[in-house]
Short mmCIF file of C-alpha atoms and ligand atoms in Angstrom, two decimals:
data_model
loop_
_atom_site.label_atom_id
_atom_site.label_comp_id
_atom_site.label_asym_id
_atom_site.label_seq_id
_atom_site.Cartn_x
_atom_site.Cartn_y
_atom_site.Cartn_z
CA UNK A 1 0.00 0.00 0.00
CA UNK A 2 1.40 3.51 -0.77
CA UNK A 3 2.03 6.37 1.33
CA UNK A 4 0.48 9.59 1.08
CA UNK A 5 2.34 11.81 -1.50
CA UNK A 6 4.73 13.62 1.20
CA UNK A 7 4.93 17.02 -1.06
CA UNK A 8 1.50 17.79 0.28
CA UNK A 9 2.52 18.66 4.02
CA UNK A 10 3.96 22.07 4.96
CA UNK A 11 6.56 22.41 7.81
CA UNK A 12 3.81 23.15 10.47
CA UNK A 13 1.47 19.96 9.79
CA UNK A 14 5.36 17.92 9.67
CA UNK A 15 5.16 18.70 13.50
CA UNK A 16 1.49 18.98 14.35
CA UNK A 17 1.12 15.80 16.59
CA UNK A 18 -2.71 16.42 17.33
CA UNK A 19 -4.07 17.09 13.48
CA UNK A 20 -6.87 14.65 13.37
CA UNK A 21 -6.42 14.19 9.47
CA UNK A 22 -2.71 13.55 9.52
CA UNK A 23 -3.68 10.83 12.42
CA UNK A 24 -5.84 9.18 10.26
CA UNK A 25 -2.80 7.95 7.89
CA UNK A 26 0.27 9.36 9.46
CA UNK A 27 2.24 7.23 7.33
CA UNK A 28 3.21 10.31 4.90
CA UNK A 29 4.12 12.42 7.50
CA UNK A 30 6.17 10.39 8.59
CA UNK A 31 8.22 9.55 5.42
CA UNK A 32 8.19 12.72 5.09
CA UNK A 33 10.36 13.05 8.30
CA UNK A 34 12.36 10.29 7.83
CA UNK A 35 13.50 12.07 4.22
CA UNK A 36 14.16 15.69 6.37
CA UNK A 37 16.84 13.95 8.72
CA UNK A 38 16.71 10.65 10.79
CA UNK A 39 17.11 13.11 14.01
CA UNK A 40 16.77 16.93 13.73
CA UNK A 41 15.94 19.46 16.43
CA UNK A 42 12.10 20.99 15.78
CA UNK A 43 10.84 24.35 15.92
CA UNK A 44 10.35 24.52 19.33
CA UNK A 45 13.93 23.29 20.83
CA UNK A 46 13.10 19.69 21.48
CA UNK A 47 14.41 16.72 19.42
CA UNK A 48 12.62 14.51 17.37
CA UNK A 49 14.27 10.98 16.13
CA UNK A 50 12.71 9.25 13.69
CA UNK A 51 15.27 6.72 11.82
CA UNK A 52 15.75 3.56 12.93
CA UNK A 53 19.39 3.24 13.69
CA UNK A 54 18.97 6.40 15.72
CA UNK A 55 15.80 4.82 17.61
CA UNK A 56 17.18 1.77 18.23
CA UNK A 57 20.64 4.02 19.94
CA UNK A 58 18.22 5.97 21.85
CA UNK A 59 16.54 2.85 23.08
CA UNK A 60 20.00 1.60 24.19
CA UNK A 61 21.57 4.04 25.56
CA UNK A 62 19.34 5.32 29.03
CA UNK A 63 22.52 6.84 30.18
CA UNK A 64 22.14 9.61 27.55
CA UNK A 65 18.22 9.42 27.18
CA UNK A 66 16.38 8.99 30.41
CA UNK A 67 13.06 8.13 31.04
CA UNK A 68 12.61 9.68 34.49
CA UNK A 69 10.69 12.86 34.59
CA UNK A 70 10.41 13.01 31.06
CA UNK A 71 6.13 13.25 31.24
CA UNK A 72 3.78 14.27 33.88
CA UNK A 73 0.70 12.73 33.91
CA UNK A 74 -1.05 12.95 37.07
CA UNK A 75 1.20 10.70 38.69
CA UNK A 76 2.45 12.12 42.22
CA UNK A 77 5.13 9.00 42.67
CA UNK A 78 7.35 7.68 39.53
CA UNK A 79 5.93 4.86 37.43
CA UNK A 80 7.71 1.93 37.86
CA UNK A 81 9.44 0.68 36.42
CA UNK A 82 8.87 3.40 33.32
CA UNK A 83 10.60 6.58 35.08
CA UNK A 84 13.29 5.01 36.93
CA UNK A 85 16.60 4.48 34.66
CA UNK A 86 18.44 1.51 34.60
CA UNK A 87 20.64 0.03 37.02
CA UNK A 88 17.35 0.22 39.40
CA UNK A 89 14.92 -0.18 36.33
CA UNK A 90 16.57 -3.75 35.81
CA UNK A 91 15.51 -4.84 39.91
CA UNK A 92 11.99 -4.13 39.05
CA UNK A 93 12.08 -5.49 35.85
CA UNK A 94 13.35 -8.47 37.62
CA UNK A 95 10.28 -8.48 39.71
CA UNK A 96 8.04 -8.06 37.34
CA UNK A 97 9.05 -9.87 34.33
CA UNK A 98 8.04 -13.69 35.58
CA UNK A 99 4.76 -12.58 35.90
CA UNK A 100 4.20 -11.22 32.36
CA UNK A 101 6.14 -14.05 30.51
CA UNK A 102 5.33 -15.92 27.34
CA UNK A 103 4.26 -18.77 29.03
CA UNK A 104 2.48 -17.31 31.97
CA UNK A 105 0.87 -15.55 29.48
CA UNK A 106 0.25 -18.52 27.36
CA UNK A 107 -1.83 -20.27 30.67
CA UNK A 108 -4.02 -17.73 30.42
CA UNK A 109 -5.04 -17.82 26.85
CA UNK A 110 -7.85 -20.48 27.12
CA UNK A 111 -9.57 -18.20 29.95
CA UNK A 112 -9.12 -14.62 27.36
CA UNK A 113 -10.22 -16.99 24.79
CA UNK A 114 -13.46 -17.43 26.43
CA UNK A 115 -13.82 -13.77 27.57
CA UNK A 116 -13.30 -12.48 24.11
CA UNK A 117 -16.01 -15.03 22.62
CA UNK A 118 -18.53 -14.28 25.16
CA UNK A 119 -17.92 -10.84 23.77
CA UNK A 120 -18.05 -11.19 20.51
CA UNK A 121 -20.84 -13.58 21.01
CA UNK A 122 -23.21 -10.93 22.07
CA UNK A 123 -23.23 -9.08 18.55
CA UNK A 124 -21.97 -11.77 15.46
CA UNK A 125 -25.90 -12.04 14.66
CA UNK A 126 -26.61 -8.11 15.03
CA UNK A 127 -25.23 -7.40 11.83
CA UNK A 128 -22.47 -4.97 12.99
CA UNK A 129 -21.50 -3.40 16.10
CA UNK A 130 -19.60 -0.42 17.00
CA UNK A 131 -16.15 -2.50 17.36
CA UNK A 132 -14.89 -0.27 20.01
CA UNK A 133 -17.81 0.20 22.77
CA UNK A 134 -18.48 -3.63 21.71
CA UNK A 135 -15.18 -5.15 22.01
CA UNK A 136 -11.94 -3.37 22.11
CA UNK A 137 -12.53 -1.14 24.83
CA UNK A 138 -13.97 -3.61 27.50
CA UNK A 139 -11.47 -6.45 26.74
CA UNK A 140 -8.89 -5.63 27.39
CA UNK A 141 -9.94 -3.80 31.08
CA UNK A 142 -11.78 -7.15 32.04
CA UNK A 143 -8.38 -8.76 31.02
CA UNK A 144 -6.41 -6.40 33.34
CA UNK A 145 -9.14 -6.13 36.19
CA UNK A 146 -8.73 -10.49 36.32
CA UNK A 147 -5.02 -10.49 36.11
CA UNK A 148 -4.94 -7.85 39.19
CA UNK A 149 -6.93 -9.39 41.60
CA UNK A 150 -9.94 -6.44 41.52
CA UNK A 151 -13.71 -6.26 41.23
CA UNK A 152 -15.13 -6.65 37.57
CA UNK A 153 -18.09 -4.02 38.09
CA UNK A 154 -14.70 -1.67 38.61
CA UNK A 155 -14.94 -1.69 34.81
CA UNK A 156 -16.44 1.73 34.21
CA UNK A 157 -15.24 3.39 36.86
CA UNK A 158 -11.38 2.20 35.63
CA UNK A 159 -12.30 3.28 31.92
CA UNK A 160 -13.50 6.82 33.26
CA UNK A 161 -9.86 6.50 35.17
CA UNK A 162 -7.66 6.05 32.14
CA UNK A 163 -9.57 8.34 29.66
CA UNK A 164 -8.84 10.81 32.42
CA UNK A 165 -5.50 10.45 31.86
CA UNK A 166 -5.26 9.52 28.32
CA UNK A 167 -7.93 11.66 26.73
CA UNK A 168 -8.53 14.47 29.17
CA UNK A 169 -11.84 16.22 27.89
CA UNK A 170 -10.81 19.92 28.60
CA UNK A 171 -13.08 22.96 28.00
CA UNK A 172 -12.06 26.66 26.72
CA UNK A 173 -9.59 27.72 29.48
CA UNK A 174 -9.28 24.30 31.02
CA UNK A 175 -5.55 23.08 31.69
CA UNK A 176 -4.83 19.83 30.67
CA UNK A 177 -2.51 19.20 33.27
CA UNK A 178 -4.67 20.46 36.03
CA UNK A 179 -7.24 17.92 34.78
CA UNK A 180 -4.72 15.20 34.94
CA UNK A 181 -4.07 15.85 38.17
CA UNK A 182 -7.16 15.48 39.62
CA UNK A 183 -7.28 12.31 37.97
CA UNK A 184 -4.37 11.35 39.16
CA UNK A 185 -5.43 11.98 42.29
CA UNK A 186 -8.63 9.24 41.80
CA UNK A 187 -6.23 6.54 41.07
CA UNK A 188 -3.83 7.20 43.63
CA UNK A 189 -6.81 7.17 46.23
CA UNK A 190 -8.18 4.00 44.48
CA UNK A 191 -5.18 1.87 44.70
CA UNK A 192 -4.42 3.31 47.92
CA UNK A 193 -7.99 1.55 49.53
CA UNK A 194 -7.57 -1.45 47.06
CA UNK A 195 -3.82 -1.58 49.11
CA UNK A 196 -5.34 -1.61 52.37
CA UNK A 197 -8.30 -3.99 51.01
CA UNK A 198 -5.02 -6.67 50.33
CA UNK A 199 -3.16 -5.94 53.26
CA UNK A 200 -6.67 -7.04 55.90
CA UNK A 201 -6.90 -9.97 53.06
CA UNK A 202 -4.65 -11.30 50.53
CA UNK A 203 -6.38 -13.17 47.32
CA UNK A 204 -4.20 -14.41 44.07
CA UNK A 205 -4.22 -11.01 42.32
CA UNK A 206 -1.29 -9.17 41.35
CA UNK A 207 -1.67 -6.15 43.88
CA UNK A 208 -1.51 -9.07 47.01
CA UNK A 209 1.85 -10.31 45.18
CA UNK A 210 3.33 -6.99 45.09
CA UNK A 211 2.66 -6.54 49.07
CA UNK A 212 5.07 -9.22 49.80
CA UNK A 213 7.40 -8.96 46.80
CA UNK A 214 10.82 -7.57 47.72
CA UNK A 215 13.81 -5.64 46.02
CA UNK A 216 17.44 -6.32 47.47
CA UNK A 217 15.77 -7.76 50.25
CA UNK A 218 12.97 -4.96 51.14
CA UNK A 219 9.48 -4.96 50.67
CA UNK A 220 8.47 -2.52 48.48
CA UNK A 221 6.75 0.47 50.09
CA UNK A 222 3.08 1.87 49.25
CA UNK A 223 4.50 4.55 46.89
CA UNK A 224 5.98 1.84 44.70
CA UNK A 225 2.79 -0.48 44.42
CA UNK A 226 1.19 2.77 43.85
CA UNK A 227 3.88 3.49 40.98
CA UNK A 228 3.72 0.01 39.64
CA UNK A 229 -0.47 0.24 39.53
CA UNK A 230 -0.21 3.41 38.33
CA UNK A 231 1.50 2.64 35.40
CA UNK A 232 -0.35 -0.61 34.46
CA UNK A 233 -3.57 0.88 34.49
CA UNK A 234 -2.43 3.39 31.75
CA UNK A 235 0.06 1.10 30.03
CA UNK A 236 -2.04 -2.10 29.63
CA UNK A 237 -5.53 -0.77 28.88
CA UNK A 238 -5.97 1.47 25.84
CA UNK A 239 -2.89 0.68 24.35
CA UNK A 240 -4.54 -2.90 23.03
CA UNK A 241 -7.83 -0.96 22.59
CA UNK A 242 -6.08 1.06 20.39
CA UNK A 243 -4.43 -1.68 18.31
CA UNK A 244 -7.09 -3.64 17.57
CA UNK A 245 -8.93 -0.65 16.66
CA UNK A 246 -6.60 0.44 14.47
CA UNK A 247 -6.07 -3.40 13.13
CA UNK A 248 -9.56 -4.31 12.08
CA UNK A 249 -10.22 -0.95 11.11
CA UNK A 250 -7.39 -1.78 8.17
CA UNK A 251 -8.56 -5.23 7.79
CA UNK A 252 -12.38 -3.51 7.50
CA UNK A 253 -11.12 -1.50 4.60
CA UNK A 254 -8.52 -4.58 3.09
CA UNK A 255 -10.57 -7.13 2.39
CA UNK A 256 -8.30 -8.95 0.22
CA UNK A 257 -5.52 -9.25 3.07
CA UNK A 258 -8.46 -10.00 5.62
CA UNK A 259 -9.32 -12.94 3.55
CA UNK A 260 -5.67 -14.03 4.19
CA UNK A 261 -6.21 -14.56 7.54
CA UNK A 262 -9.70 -16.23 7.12
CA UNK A 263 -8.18 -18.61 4.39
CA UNK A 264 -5.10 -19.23 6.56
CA UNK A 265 -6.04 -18.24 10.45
CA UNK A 266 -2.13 -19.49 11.07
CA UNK A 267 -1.08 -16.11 9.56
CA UNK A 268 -2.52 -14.58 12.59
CA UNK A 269 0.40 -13.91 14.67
CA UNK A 270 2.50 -12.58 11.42
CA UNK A 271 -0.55 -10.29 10.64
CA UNK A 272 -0.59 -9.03 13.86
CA UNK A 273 2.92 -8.16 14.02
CA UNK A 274 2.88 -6.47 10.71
CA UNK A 275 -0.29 -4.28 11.50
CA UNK A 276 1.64 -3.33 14.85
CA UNK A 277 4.56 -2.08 12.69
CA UNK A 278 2.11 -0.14 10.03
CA UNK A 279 -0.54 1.19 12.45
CA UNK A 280 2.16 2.04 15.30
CA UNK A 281 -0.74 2.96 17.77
CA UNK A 282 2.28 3.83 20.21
CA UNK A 283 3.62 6.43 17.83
CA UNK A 284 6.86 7.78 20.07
CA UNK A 285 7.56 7.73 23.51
CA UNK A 286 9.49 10.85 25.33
CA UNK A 287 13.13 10.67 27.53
CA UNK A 288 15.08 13.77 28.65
CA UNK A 289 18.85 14.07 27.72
CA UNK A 290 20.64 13.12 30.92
CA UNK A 291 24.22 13.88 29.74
CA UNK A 292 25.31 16.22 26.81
CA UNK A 293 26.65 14.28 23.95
CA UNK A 294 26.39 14.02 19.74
CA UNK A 295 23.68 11.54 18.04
CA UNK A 296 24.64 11.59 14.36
CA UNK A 297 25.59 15.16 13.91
CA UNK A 298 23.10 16.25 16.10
CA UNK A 299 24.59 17.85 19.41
CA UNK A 300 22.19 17.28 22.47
CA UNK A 301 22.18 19.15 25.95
CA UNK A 302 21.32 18.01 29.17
CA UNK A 303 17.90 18.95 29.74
CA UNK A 304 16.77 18.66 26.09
CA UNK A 305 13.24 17.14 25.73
CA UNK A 306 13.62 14.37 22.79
CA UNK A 307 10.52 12.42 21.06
CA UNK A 308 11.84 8.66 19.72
CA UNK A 309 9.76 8.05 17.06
CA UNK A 310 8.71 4.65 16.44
CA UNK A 311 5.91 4.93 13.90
CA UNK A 312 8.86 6.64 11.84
CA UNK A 313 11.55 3.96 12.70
CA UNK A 314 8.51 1.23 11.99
CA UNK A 315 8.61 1.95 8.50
CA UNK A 316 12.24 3.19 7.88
CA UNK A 317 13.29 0.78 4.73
CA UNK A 318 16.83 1.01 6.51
CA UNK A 319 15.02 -2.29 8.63
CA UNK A 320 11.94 -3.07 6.78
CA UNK A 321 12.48 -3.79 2.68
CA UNK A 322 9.82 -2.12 0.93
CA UNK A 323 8.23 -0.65 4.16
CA UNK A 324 5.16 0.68 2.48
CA UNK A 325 3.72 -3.12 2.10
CA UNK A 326 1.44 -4.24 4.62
CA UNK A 327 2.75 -7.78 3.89
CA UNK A 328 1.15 -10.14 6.83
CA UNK A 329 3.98 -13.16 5.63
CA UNK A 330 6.91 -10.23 6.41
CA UNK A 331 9.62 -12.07 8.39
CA UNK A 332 11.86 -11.18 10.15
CA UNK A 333 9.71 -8.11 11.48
CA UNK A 334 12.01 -6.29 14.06
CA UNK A 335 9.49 -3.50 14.42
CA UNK A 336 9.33 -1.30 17.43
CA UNK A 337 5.58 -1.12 18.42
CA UNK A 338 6.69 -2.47 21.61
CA UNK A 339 9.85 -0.02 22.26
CA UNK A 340 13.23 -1.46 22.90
CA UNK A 341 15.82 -1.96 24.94
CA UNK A 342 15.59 -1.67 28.97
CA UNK A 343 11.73 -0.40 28.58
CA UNK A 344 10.99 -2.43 26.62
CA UNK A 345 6.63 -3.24 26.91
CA UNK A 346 6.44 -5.46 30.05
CA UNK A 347 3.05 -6.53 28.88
CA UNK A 348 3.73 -7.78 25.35
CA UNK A 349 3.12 -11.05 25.63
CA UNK A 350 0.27 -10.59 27.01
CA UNK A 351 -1.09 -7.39 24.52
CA UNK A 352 0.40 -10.05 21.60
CA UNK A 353 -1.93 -13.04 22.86
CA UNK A 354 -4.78 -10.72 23.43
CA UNK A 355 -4.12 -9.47 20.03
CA UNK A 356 -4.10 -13.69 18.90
CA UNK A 357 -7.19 -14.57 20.74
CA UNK A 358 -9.29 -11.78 18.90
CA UNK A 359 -8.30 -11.77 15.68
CA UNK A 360 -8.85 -15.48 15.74
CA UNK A 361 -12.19 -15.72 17.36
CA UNK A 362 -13.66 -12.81 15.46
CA UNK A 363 -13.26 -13.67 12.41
CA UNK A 364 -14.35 -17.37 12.49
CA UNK A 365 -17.93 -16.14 13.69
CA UNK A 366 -17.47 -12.67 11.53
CA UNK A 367 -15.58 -13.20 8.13
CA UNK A 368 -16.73 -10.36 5.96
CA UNK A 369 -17.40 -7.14 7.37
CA UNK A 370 -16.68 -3.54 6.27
CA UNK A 371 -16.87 0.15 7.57
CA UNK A 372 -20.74 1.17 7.88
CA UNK A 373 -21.02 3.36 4.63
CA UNK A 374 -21.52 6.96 5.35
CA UNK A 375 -19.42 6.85 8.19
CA UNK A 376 -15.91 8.38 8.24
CA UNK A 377 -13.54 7.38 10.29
CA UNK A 378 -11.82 9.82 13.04
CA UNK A 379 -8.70 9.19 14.66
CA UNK A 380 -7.22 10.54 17.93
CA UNK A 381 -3.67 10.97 18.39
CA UNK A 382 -1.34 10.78 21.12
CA UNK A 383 -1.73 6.93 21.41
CA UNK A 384 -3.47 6.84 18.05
CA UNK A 385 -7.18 5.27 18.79
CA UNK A 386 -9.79 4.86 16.41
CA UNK A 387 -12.62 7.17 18.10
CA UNK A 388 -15.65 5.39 16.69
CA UNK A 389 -15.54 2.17 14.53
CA UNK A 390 -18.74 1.35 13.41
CA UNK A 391 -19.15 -1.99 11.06
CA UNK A 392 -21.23 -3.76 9.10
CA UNK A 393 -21.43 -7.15 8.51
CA UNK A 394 -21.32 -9.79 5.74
CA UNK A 395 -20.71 -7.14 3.23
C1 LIG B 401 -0.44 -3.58 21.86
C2 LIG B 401 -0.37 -3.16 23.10
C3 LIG B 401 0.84 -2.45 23.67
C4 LIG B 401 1.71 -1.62 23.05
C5 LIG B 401 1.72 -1.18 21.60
C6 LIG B 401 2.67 -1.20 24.06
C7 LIG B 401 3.74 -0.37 23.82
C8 LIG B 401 4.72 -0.05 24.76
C9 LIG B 401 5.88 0.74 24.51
C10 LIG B 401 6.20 1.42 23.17
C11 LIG B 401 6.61 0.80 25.64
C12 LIG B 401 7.95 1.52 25.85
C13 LIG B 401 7.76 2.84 26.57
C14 LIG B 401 9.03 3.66 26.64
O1 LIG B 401 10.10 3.17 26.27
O2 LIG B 401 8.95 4.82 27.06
C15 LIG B 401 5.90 0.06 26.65
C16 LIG B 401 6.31 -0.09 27.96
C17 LIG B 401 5.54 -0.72 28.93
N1 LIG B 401 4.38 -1.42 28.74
FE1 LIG B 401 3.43 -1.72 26.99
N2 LIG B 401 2.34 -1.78 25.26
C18 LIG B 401 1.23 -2.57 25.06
C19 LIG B 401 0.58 -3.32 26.00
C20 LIG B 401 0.92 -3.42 27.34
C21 LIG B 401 0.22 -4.20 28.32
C22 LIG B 401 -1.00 -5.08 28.04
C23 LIG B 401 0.83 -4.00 29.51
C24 LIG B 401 0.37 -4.63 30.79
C25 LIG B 401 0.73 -4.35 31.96
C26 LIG B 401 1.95 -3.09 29.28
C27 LIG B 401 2.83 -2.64 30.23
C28 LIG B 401 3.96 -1.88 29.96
C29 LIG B 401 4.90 -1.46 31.00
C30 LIG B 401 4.80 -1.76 32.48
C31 LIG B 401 5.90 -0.73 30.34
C32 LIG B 401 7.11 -0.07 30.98
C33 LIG B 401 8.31 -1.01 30.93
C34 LIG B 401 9.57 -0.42 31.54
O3 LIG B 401 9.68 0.80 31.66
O4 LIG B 401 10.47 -1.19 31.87
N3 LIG B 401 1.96 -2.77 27.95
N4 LIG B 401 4.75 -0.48 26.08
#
């Protein structure tokens, strides 16, 4: 598939991370970048990477590009293990790790295979559904409200949580940040009850492991379960909501390739891969220059704010020949939907076999569907999120 001709951007709409239109197939843009420089500094000071080679450096090297304070959002103690640089990033990965591995992860499949057909279950004879209300947004939250140990009816209340965070709804002369905040504040008071809840009564969740797990020997304190929760809730939630979104929402408007997958389900964990890579829903991820140094030509100070690009790197032909193919047999497929190096996602086995389980159940009960005609499509940015996915089906 081609890219958007990249003549028809001007300099502004190169930088404009919140233009609805250029959300809705960034993938010129973003060539477009990649042609300007694989790193260059933008108009206003901070530094934007978008090659691979440079990504994958950036990735690598946390002395230079450090993930601690590099975003605010809401949070009053550091994510964990997100905003703590290595060597102490690697204890907590350490901790955390076992319980997000490929074959924990596998155990659970039959169980999210069950969830997602009881969804899915409730509108295959309806003849379409709004995927995202339907499916993609309560999903994955069930998933993650299971795998922690907490209440299932916690599922709107959680949802209201992240958007909060995510998609702040701010009117004229509203501060995003302020709103953030007081979201913020929400979650830190929720965890801090569902803490106490654990502590009168332990059950098999994750929040009663993390009250006895330990670090070099110590417990870890309330601020670091509350960093650890923190983070999960805004890490593990609409980041899958937003790539199946943005995956069936391709496959709605592919049919060819989405007959691939029906003739051949065993592409399915290829296809997924490759619509991570083209869709990117995580499109870059902020760090803060720790140390003053050079990245290909490009001198950096302490202090500078820098945005790794991995939508750009995803489809940099320096690692993916002919990168503008959506090609679901595409192996090797080093893409970095999932980041790299010591931040690497925590939860991608688990986003990967979430992913799996409903690409494979939907479209045995739902071969042939399309975007309801009339309606177009509008994407948010930020994590790019389909907003409204309505289809039809059998047609
Ligand atoms: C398709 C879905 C997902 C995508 C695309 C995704 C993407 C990413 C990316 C790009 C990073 C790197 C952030 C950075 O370097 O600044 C990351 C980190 C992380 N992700 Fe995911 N993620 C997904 C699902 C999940 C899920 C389901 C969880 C469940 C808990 C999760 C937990 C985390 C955590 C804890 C980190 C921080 C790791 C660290 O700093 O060591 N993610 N994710």
């Amino acid at each position: 598939m081609a890219s958007e001709d990249t003549d028809s951007y001007s300099s502004e709409e190169l930088f404009n991370e919140f233009d609805p239109k250029i959300a809705a197939n960034p993938q010129g843009r973003l060539r477009a970048m990649l042609e300007r420089s694989p790193i260059e500094r933008t108009g206003d000071g901070s530094v934007r990477i978008s090659g691979r080679d440079e990504v994958k450096f950036a990735f690598r090297h946390t002395e230079i590009f450090s993930s601690a304070n590099a975003i605010n959002i809401g949070n009053k103690v550091p994510l964990i293990p997100l905003q703590i640089d290595p060597p102490l990033q690697t204890k907590y990965r350490k901790l955390v790790d076992p319980l997000f591995s490929r074959k924990r992860m596998n155990e659970l499949e039959p169980s999210m295979r069950e969830l997602a057909v009881q969804f899915i279950d409730r509108f295959a004879d309806k003849g379409g559904c709004e995927f995202n209300s339907a499916f993609a947004i309560p999903f994955p939250c069930i998933a993650f409200l299971r795998l922690m140990g907490l209440p299932l009816d916690h599922l709107d209340f959680f949802l209201e949580l992240k958007d909060g965070i995510i998609r702040p709804e701010v009117s004229d002369g509203e501060d995003r940040q302020t709103k953030m905040n007081a979201t913020g504040e929400r979650i830190h008071a929720y965890f801090d009850t569902a803490i106490d809840e654990r502590l009168a009564q332990r059950d098999d969740g994750l929040l009663s492991h993390f009250l006895d797990a330990e670090v070099d020997g110590e417990k870890l304190s309330r601020d670091e379960i509350q960093g650890i929760c923190y983070l999960f809730l805004l890490a593990g939630l609409d980041t899958v909501t937003a790539s199946l979104g943005c995956s069936m929402s391709y496959l709605a408007q592919h049919p060819e390739q989405r007959q691939q997958i029906v003739d051949d389900p065993s592409l399915i964990p290829s296809a997924v891969e490759e619509l991570l890579r083209w869709e990117s829903p995580v499109g870059g991820v902020p760090r803060l220059v720790a140390q003053d140094a050079e990245v290909a030509g490009v001198k950096l100070k302490k202090g500078d704010h820098v945005g790794i690009g991995i939508a750009s790197a995803n489809i940099d032909a320096r690692g993916f020949p002919e990168p503008d193919n959506v090609d679901f047999n595409r192996r090797p497929n080093p893409h970095f939907a999932f980041g790299g190096g010591a931040h690497r996602c925590l939860g991608s086995h688990l986003a990967r076999m979430e992913l799996r389980v409903a690409m494979d159940e939907f479209h045995k009960r739902i071969p042939v569907y399309s975007i309801k005609p009339g309606e177009t499509l509008r994407y948010s940015t930020g994590i790019r999120q389909v907003d409204y996915l309505p289809l039809v089906f059998g047609t």
